[in-house]
Coordinates of C-alpha atoms in Angstrom, one line a residue:
X1 CA -53.3 -22.0 -52.5
X2 CA -51.2 -18.8 -51.8
X3 CA -49.3 -19.2 -55.0
X4 CA -52.6 -19.6 -56.9
X5 CA -54.0 -16.5 -55.3
X6 CA -50.9 -14.5 -56.2
X7 CA -51.0 -15.6 -59.8
X8 CA -54.7 -14.7 -59.9
X9 CA -53.9 -11.3 -58.4
X10 CA -51.3 -10.7 -61.1
X11 CA -54.0 -11.3 -63.7
X12 CA -56.4 -8.9 -61.9
X13 CA -53.6 -6.3 -61.9
X14 CA -53.3 -6.6 -65.7
X15 CA -57.0 -5.9 -66.1
X16 CA -57.2 -3.1 -63.6
X17 CA -57.1 -0.2 -66.2
X18 CA -60.3 -1.7 -67.8
X19 CA -62.1 -1.8 -64.5
X20 CA -60.9 1.3 -62.7
X21 CA -63.4 3.8 -64.2
X22 CA -66.3 1.4 -63.6
X23 CA -65.3 0.9 -59.9
X24 CA -64.7 4.6 -59.4
X25 CA -68.2 5.3 -60.8
X26 CA -69.7 2.9 -58.3
X27 CA -67.9 4.6 -55.4
X28 CA -69.0 8.1 -56.6
X29 CA -72.6 7.6 -57.5
X30 CA -75.1 10.5 -56.7
X31 CA -77.9 9.8 -54.2
X32 CA -80.9 11.7 -53.0
X33 CA -79.4 11.6 -49.5
X34 CA -76.9 14.5 -49.7
X35 CA -74.7 13.0 -47.0
X36 CA -73.9 10.0 -49.1
X37 CA -72.5 12.1 -52.0
X38 CA -69.0 13.1 -52.7
X39 CA -67.9 16.0 -50.5
X40 CA -68.2 19.4 -52.2
X41 CA -64.8 20.5 -51.0
X42 CA -61.9 19.0 -52.9
X43 CA -59.7 16.5 -51.1
X44 CA -56.1 17.1 -50.4
X45 CA -54.2 14.1 -51.6
X46 CA -51.5 13.0 -49.1
X47 CA -48.7 10.8 -50.6
X48 CA -48.2 7.8 -48.4
X49 CA -45.9 4.8 -49.0
X50 CA -46.0 1.8 -46.7
X51 CA -42.9 0.1 -45.2
X52 CA -43.0 -2.4 -48.1
X53 CA -43.3 0.2 -50.8
X54 CA -47.1 0.1 -51.4
X55 CA -48.7 3.4 -52.3
X56 CA -51.9 4.1 -50.5
X57 CA -54.7 6.6 -51.5
X58 CA -55.0 9.0 -48.6
X59 CA -57.3 12.0 -48.6
X60 CA -57.5 14.9 -46.1
X61 CA -60.5 17.2 -45.8
X62 CA -61.1 20.3 -43.7
X63 CA -58.8 22.9 -42.2
X64 CA -55.1 21.9 -41.8
X65 CA -55.1 23.3 -38.3
X66 CA -58.3 21.5 -37.2
X67 CA -58.4 18.7 -34.6
X68 CA -57.7 15.5 -36.5
X69 CA -60.2 12.7 -37.1
X70 CA -58.9 9.5 -38.8
X71 CA -61.5 7.2 -40.3
X72 CA -60.5 3.6 -41.2
X73 CA -62.9 1.6 -43.3
X74 CA -63.8 -2.0 -43.2
X75 CA -63.7 -5.1 -45.5
X76 CA -64.5 -4.5 -49.1
X77 CA -65.0 -0.8 -48.7
X78 CA -63.0 2.4 -49.5
X79 CA -62.6 5.9 -48.2
X80 CA -65.9 6.9 -49.8
X81 CA -67.7 4.7 -47.3
X82 CA -67.1 7.6 -44.8
X83 CA -68.9 10.3 -46.9
X84 CA -71.6 10.7 -44.2
X85 CA -68.9 11.6 -41.7
X86 CA -66.7 13.6 -44.1
X87 CA -69.7 15.8 -45.0
X88 CA -70.6 16.2 -41.3
X89 CA -67.2 17.0 -39.9
X90 CA -64.9 18.5 -42.6
X91 CA -66.2 22.0 -42.0
X92 CA -64.4 22.1 -38.6
X93 CA -62.1 19.1 -38.3
X94 CA -59.2 17.8 -40.2
X95 CA -60.7 14.5 -41.5
X96 CA -58.2 11.9 -42.8
X97 CA -59.4 8.8 -44.8
X98 CA -57.5 6.2 -46.6
X99 CA -58.1 3.1 -48.8
X100 CA -56.7 0.0 -47.0
X101 CA -54.2 -1.8 -49.3
X102 CA -55.8 -3.4 -52.3
X103 CA -59.1 -1.5 -51.7
X104 CA -60.3 1.5 -53.6
X105 CA -57.3 3.0 -55.4
X106 CA -54.6 1.7 -53.0
X107 CA -52.0 -0.8 -54.3
X108 CA -51.9 -4.3 -52.9
X109 CA -48.3 -5.1 -53.2
X110 CA -46.9 -8.6 -52.3
X111 CA -47.5 -8.6 -48.6
X112 CA -50.6 -10.6 -47.7
X113 CA -53.2 -9.2 -45.3
X114 CA -52.8 -9.8 -41.6
X115 CA -52.6 -8.1 -38.2
X116 CA -49.1 -6.7 -38.8
X117 CA -49.9 -5.5 -42.3
X118 CA -53.0 -3.7 -41.1
X119 CA -51.1 -2.2 -38.2
X120 CA -48.1 -1.1 -40.3
X121 CA -50.3 0.6 -42.9
X122 CA -52.1 2.6 -40.3
X123 CA -48.8 3.6 -38.7
X124 CA -47.6 4.8 -42.2
X125 CA -50.8 6.9 -42.6
X126 CA -50.3 8.5 -39.2
X127 CA -46.7 9.2 -39.9
X128 CA -47.7 11.1 -43.0
X129 CA -50.7 12.9 -41.7
X130 CA -50.1 13.8 -38.1
X131 CA -47.7 16.6 -37.4
X132 CA -45.4 16.1 -34.5
X133 CA -47.2 16.7 -31.2
X134 CA -50.7 16.3 -32.7
X135 CA -53.1 13.5 -31.7
X136 CA -56.1 12.1 -33.6
X137 CA -59.4 10.5 -32.7
X138 CA -59.2 7.1 -34.5
X139 CA -62.4 5.5 -35.8
X140 CA -62.4 2.0 -37.1
X141 CA -65.4 0.2 -38.7
X142 CA -65.4 -3.6 -39.0
X143 CA -62.0 -4.5 -40.4
X144 CA -61.0 -0.9 -39.5
X145 CA -61.7 -1.8 -35.9
X146 CA -59.4 -4.8 -36.2
X147 CA -56.8 -2.4 -37.7
X148 CA -56.9 0.0 -34.7
X149 CA -56.6 -2.9 -32.2
X150 CA -53.7 -4.5 -34.2
X151 CA -51.9 -1.1 -34.4
X152 CA -52.2 -0.6 -30.7
X153 CA -50.8 -4.0 -29.9
X154 CA -47.9 -3.6 -32.4
X155 CA -47.1 0.0 -31.5
X156 CA -48.2 0.4 -27.9
X157 CA -45.6 3.2 -27.4
X158 CA -47.5 5.2 -30.1
X159 CA -51.0 5.0 -28.7
X160 CA -50.9 7.9 -26.2
X161 CA -48.5 9.8 -28.5
X162 CA -50.8 9.7 -31.5
X163 CA -54.3 8.9 -30.4
X164 CA -56.5 11.2 -28.3
X165 CA -59.4 8.7 -28.3
X166 CA -60.8 5.7 -30.3
X167 CA -64.1 4.5 -31.5
X168 CA -64.6 0.8 -32.5
X169 CA -67.8 0.3 -34.6
X170 CA -69.3 -3.0 -35.6
X171 CA -66.1 -4.9 -35.1
X172 CA -64.6 -7.9 -33.3
X173 CA -61.2 -9.4 -32.3
X174 CA -61.4 -13.1 -33.5
X175 CA -63.6 -16.1 -34.4
X176 CA -65.4 -14.6 -37.4
X177 CA -66.2 -18.0 -39.1
X178 CA -67.5 -19.5 -35.9
X179 CA -69.6 -16.5 -34.7
X180 CA -71.0 -14.8 -37.8
X181 CA -74.7 -15.1 -38.5
X182 CA -74.5 -13.6 -42.0
X183 CA -75.9 -16.6 -43.9
X184 CA -79.3 -17.9 -43.0
X185 CA -79.3 -21.4 -41.5
X186 CA -75.5 -21.4 -41.3
X187 CA -73.4 -20.5 -38.2
X188 CA -76.4 -20.6 -36.0
X189 CA -76.5 -22.4 -32.6
X190 CA -77.7 -26.0 -32.8
X191 CA -81.1 -26.2 -31.1
X192 CA -82.9 -29.3 -29.8
X193 CA -86.2 -29.1 -28.0
X194 CA -86.2 -25.3 -28.3
X195 CA -82.9 -24.9 -26.4
X196 CA -79.4 -24.3 -27.7
X197 CA -77.1 -27.4 -27.5
X198 CA -73.9 -26.8 -25.5
X199 CA -70.7 -28.7 -24.8
X200 CA -68.7 -27.8 -21.7
X201 CA -70.7 -24.6 -21.5
X202 CA -70.1 -23.5 -25.1
X203 CA -72.9 -23.4 -27.7
X204 CA -72.5 -25.9 -30.6
X205 CA -72.8 -24.2 -33.9
X206 CA -73.4 -25.5 -37.4
X207 CA -70.3 -26.1 -39.6
X208 CA -68.7 -22.9 -41.0
X209 CA -67.1 -24.4 -44.2
X210 CA -69.9 -23.3 -46.5
X211 CA -70.1 -19.8 -45.1
X212 CA -66.3 -19.4 -45.3
X213 CA -66.3 -20.6 -48.9
X214 CA -69.0 -18.2 -49.9
X215 CA -67.2 -15.2 -48.4
X216 CA -63.7 -16.1 -49.7
X217 CA -64.8 -16.9 -53.3
X218 CA -63.9 -14.0 -55.7
X219 CA -67.4 -13.7 -57.2
X220 CA -68.4 -10.2 -58.6
X221 CA -71.5 -8.7 -57.0
X222 CA -74.3 -7.2 -59.1
X223 CA -76.9 -4.6 -58.2
X224 CA -79.9 -6.7 -59.2
X225 CA -83.0 -6.9 -57.0
X226 CA -82.3 -10.2 -55.2
X227 CA -78.8 -9.0 -54.3
X228 CA -80.1 -5.7 -53.0
X229 CA -82.8 -7.5 -51.0
X230 CA -80.2 -9.9 -49.5
X231 CA -77.8 -7.0 -48.7
X232 CA -80.6 -5.1 -46.9
X233 CA -81.7 -8.2 -44.9
X234 CA -78.3 -9.5 -43.9
X235 CA -76.0 -6.5 -43.8
X236 CA -78.4 -3.7 -42.9
X237 CA -81.9 -4.2 -41.5
X238 CA -85.5 -4.1 -42.8
X239 CA -85.7 -0.4 -41.7
X240 CA -82.9 0.7 -44.0
X241 CA -83.9 3.2 -46.7
X242 CA -83.4 2.5 -50.4
X243 CA -80.5 5.1 -50.4
X244 CA -78.8 3.4 -47.5
X245 CA -79.0 0.1 -49.3
X246 CA -77.8 1.4 -52.6
X247 CA -74.9 3.5 -51.1
X248 CA -73.6 0.6 -49.0
X249 CA -73.9 -2.0 -51.8
X250 CA -72.3 0.3 -54.4
X251 CA -69.3 0.8 -52.1
X252 CA -68.9 -3.0 -51.6
X253 CA -69.5 -3.8 -55.3
X254 CA -66.6 -1.4 -56.2
X255 CA -64.1 -3.7 -54.4
X256 CA -62.3 -6.1 -56.6
X257 CA -63.7 -9.6 -56.0
X258 CA -60.2 -11.2 -55.5
X259 CA -59.3 -8.5 -52.9
X260 CA -62.6 -9.3 -51.1
X261 CA -61.8 -13.0 -51.1
X262 CA -58.2 -12.6 -49.9
X263 CA -59.2 -10.3 -47.0
X264 CA -62.1 -12.6 -46.1
X265 CA -59.6 -15.5 -45.8
X266 CA -57.2 -13.4 -43.8
X267 CA -59.9 -12.1 -41.4
X268 CA -61.2 -15.6 -40.9
X269 CA -57.9 -16.7 -39.5
X270 CA -57.2 -13.5 -37.6
X271 CA -57.1 -13.7 -33.8
X272 CA -56.2 -10.4 -32.0
X273 CA -56.9 -11.9 -28.5
X274 CA -56.9 -9.1 -25.9
X275 CA -55.1 -6.6 -28.1
X276 CA -57.7 -3.9 -27.2
X277 CA -56.0 -3.6 -23.8
X278 CA -53.2 -1.6 -25.5
X279 CA -55.8 1.1 -26.4
X280 CA -54.9 3.1 -23.3
X281 CA -56.9 6.1 -24.4
X282 CA -60.6 6.8 -24.0
X283 CA -62.3 4.2 -26.2
X284 CA -66.0 3.8 -27.2
X285 CA -67.4 0.6 -28.6
X286 CA -70.6 0.6 -30.7
X287 CA -72.3 -2.7 -31.8
X288 CA -75.5 -3.4 -33.7
X289 CA -78.1 -5.7 -32.2
X290 CA -79.0 -6.8 -35.8
X291 CA -75.4 -7.2 -37.0
X292 CA -75.2 -10.6 -38.7
X293 CA -71.6 -10.3 -39.9
X294 CA -70.0 -9.4 -36.6
X295 CA -72.7 -9.9 -34.0
X296 CA -72.8 -7.9 -30.8
X297 CA -71.7 -10.8 -28.7
X298 CA -68.3 -10.7 -30.5
X299 CA -67.5 -7.4 -28.7
X300 CA -67.3 -9.2 -25.3
X301 CA -63.5 -9.8 -25.4
X302 CA -62.9 -6.2 -26.6
X303 CA -65.0 -4.7 -23.8
X304 CA -63.4 -6.9 -21.2
X305 CA -59.9 -5.9 -22.4
X306 CA -60.8 -2.2 -22.4
X307 CA -62.3 -2.4 -19.0
X308 CA -59.2 -4.1 -17.7
X309 CA -57.1 -1.3 -19.1
X310 CA -59.4 1.3 -17.6
X311 CA -60.0 2.9 -21.0
X312 CA -63.6 2.0 -21.9
X313 CA -65.7 5.1 -21.7
X314 CA -68.8 3.8 -23.6
X315 CA -70.4 0.6 -24.8
X316 CA -73.5 1.1 -27.0
X317 CA -75.7 -1.4 -28.7
X318 CA -77.9 0.2 -31.3
X319 CA -80.8 -1.4 -33.4
X320 CA -78.7 -1.5 -36.6
X321 CA -77.1 -4.0 -38.8
X322 CA -73.4 -4.0 -39.7
X323 CA -73.2 -0.5 -41.2
X324 CA -74.0 1.5 -38.1
X325 CA -72.6 4.8 -39.3
X326 CA -74.8 4.6 -42.4
X327 CA -78.1 3.2 -41.0
X328 CA -77.8 5.5 -38.0
X329 CA -75.7 8.3 -39.4
X330 CA -77.2 11.1 -37.3
X331 CA -76.8 9.1 -34.1
X332 CA -73.3 8.0 -34.9
X333 CA -72.3 11.6 -35.9
X334 CA -73.7 12.8 -32.6
X335 CA -71.7 10.2 -30.6
X336 CA -68.6 11.0 -32.6
X337 CA -69.0 14.7 -32.0
X338 CA -69.2 14.0 -28.3
X339 CA -66.0 12.0 -28.5
X340 CA -64.2 14.8 -30.4
X341 CA -65.3 17.5 -28.0
X342 CA -64.3 15.4 -25.0
X343 CA -60.9 14.8 -26.5
X344 CA -60.5 18.5 -27.2
X345 CA -61.4 19.4 -23.6
X346 CA -58.9 16.9 -22.2
X347 CA -56.2 18.3 -24.5
X348 CA -56.9 21.9 -23.4
X349 CA -56.9 20.9 -19.8
X350 CA -53.5 19.2 -20.2
X351 CA -51.9 22.4 -21.6

């Protein structure tokens, strides 16, 4: 299966020039909601090459001497996913965003996705963007949250040196196929007589094979009405605005189908265990009560690990779906602003 995937990937690479403009246009659409649009200030392009020679697209916004904020996107997204935060913070802070390998305009290379790959790529970005002695607030959404945890576990000696604080948004640590509620009627607890069926204290859930197959199959997404409706219902919530739906769906549609499938397969098998315990800096966890992809309950191991390490400073459950920083942008930006100000105060006190 791996050989087949790599052969298919080679074919996709050959077709990339034909698709690049189309995918870039999807990522850079114009919306009535100004925060979703491309930042007015031009991005500074930071050259970053990973340990295995892959070139990543890395952008920096804001003053070079500003406190640093690193935003790490999730599965099937790109750095444009963070437009609501870039537009909110780049006037004062140094905002760093990058396309995870294979996403957006970053190369994929020959190394398959996994915990070590995610961690090494983040380390490469921090090497290139953080001057010696500077620390950043790291924000990871979904797969980006996996990335932050994996980096902390692989490079524990770098955590206090390079991170001032961390925010984990709509993420998890393991068991995605078993716990996700993305597809109606699948991955739900089995119920008899109105009560969940359990075995040895654990809920029995429906088979995950169909759900896993759907997520890992490299099928292009369209913007037709049924797809938009499903995206709103299962990824966001019924309260999401038309712009929120269109913005989120456009970002996801811009991801190459094969990349989406390869990462879905990798994340399905990923188990970070208690890696969050290595985040020995103030860490905030934010979950969505209506998150069907990574339900709120999946944060329990992360929260427990952070509490054990003494680094959990906040655990919030908001009435959002999987894209909390889009559906509750103002609230998220307010929380992030508090994290940044707290990190700045602690840095000043330590001088």
